[in-house]
Short mmCIF file of C-alpha atoms in Angstrom, two decimals:
data_model
loop_
_atom_site.label_atom_id
_atom_site.label_comp_id
_atom_site.label_asym_id
_atom_site.label_seq_id
_atom_site.Cartn_x
_atom_site.Cartn_y
_atom_site.Cartn_z
CA VAL A 1 0.00 0.00 0.00
CA ASP A 2 1.39 3.39 -0.99
CA ALA A 3 0.35 5.52 2.02
CA PHE A 4 0.32 9.15 0.91
CA GLN A 5 -1.00 12.56 1.93
CA ALA A 6 -3.38 14.48 -0.30
CA TRP A 7 -0.99 17.41 -0.71
CA CYS A 8 1.72 15.25 -2.30
CA GLY A 9 -0.27 12.45 -3.95
CA PRO A 10 0.68 8.81 -4.50
CA CYS A 11 4.22 7.98 -5.62
CA LYS A 12 3.83 7.56 -9.36
CA THR A 13 7.50 6.69 -9.88
CA VAL A 14 7.11 3.42 -7.96
CA VAL A 15 4.06 2.18 -9.90
CA ASP A 16 6.31 1.04 -12.78
CA LEU A 17 8.50 -0.95 -10.38
CA PHE A 18 5.47 -2.71 -8.89
CA GLN A 19 4.07 -3.49 -12.35
CA LYS A 20 7.36 -5.04 -13.49
CA ILE A 21 7.61 -7.20 -10.38
CA ARG A 22 3.94 -8.16 -10.59
CA ASN A 23 4.38 -9.26 -14.21
CA LYS A 24 7.42 -11.33 -13.19
CA VAL A 25 5.89 -13.10 -10.16
CA GLY A 26 2.28 -13.29 -11.28
CA SER A 27 -0.72 -11.11 -10.62
CA ASP A 28 -2.26 -13.45 -8.03
CA LEU A 29 0.60 -13.00 -5.56
CA LEU A 30 1.09 -9.24 -5.54
CA HIS A 31 -1.50 -6.48 -5.22
CA PHE A 32 -0.75 -2.75 -5.16
CA ALA A 33 -3.02 -0.12 -3.65
CA VAL A 34 -2.87 3.53 -2.65
CA ALA A 35 -4.34 5.03 0.52
CA GLU A 36 -4.70 8.68 1.46
CA VAL A 37 -3.62 8.82 5.11
CA ASP A 38 -5.51 12.08 5.72
CA SER A 39 -8.85 10.32 5.28
CA ILE A 40 -8.12 6.96 6.99
CA ASP A 41 -7.95 7.07 10.78
CA ALA A 42 -6.03 3.77 11.01
CA LEU A 43 -3.17 5.41 9.05
CA GLU A 44 -3.01 8.54 11.20
CA LYS A 45 0.55 7.81 12.37
CA TYR A 46 1.79 8.26 8.80
CA ARG A 47 0.48 11.83 8.52
CA GLY A 48 2.78 14.85 8.49
CA LYS A 49 5.65 13.11 6.70
CA CYS A 50 7.08 14.39 3.46
CA GLU A 51 8.32 10.97 2.32
CA PRO A 52 6.37 8.14 0.76
CA VAL A 53 5.60 5.17 3.00
CA PHE A 54 4.98 1.71 1.59
CA LEU A 55 3.10 -0.73 3.80
CA PHE A 56 3.27 -4.48 3.15
CA TYR A 57 0.42 -6.68 4.35
CA ALA A 58 0.10 -10.46 4.37
CA GLY A 59 -2.92 -12.26 5.75
CA GLY A 60 -4.38 -8.93 6.89
CA GLU A 61 -1.34 -8.13 9.05
CA LEU A 62 1.28 -5.42 8.54
CA VAL A 63 4.52 -7.32 7.88
CA ALA A 64 6.93 -4.64 6.58
CA VAL A 65 7.29 -0.89 6.11
CA VAL A 66 9.58 0.92 3.68
CA ARG A 67 9.98 4.66 4.05
CA GLY A 68 11.11 6.71 1.08
CA VAL A 69 11.55 5.84 -2.57
CA ASN A 70 14.34 3.29 -2.50
CA ALA A 71 13.76 1.02 -5.50
CA PRO A 72 16.33 -1.66 -4.53
CA LEU A 73 14.93 -1.87 -0.98
CA LEU A 74 11.34 -1.96 -2.25
CA ARG A 75 12.21 -4.74 -4.70
CA LYS A 76 14.04 -6.70 -1.98
CA THR A 77 11.15 -6.30 0.48
CA ILE A 78 8.56 -7.35 -2.07
CA LEU A 79 10.49 -10.46 -3.07
CA GLU A 80 11.21 -11.39 0.57
CA GLN A 81 7.54 -11.07 1.50
CA LEU A 82 6.40 -13.15 -1.46
#
């Protein structure tokens, strides 16, 4: 989940990375979503930050968090979680 604030919008530069990985591993294993933290109370702790935050969930549980746009770390985290 790309957790973003309305004033900065979702991180468009990472969408391509997710699409490439999703095509490689299969669409059934990886799902990408965006969530505006300003309108979701459960994501309140991610408000007021000027860096993107990527939340990784498995089985309904938060399993990893990556702060900032770090393509190698995002790729590594995705592949580890899969």
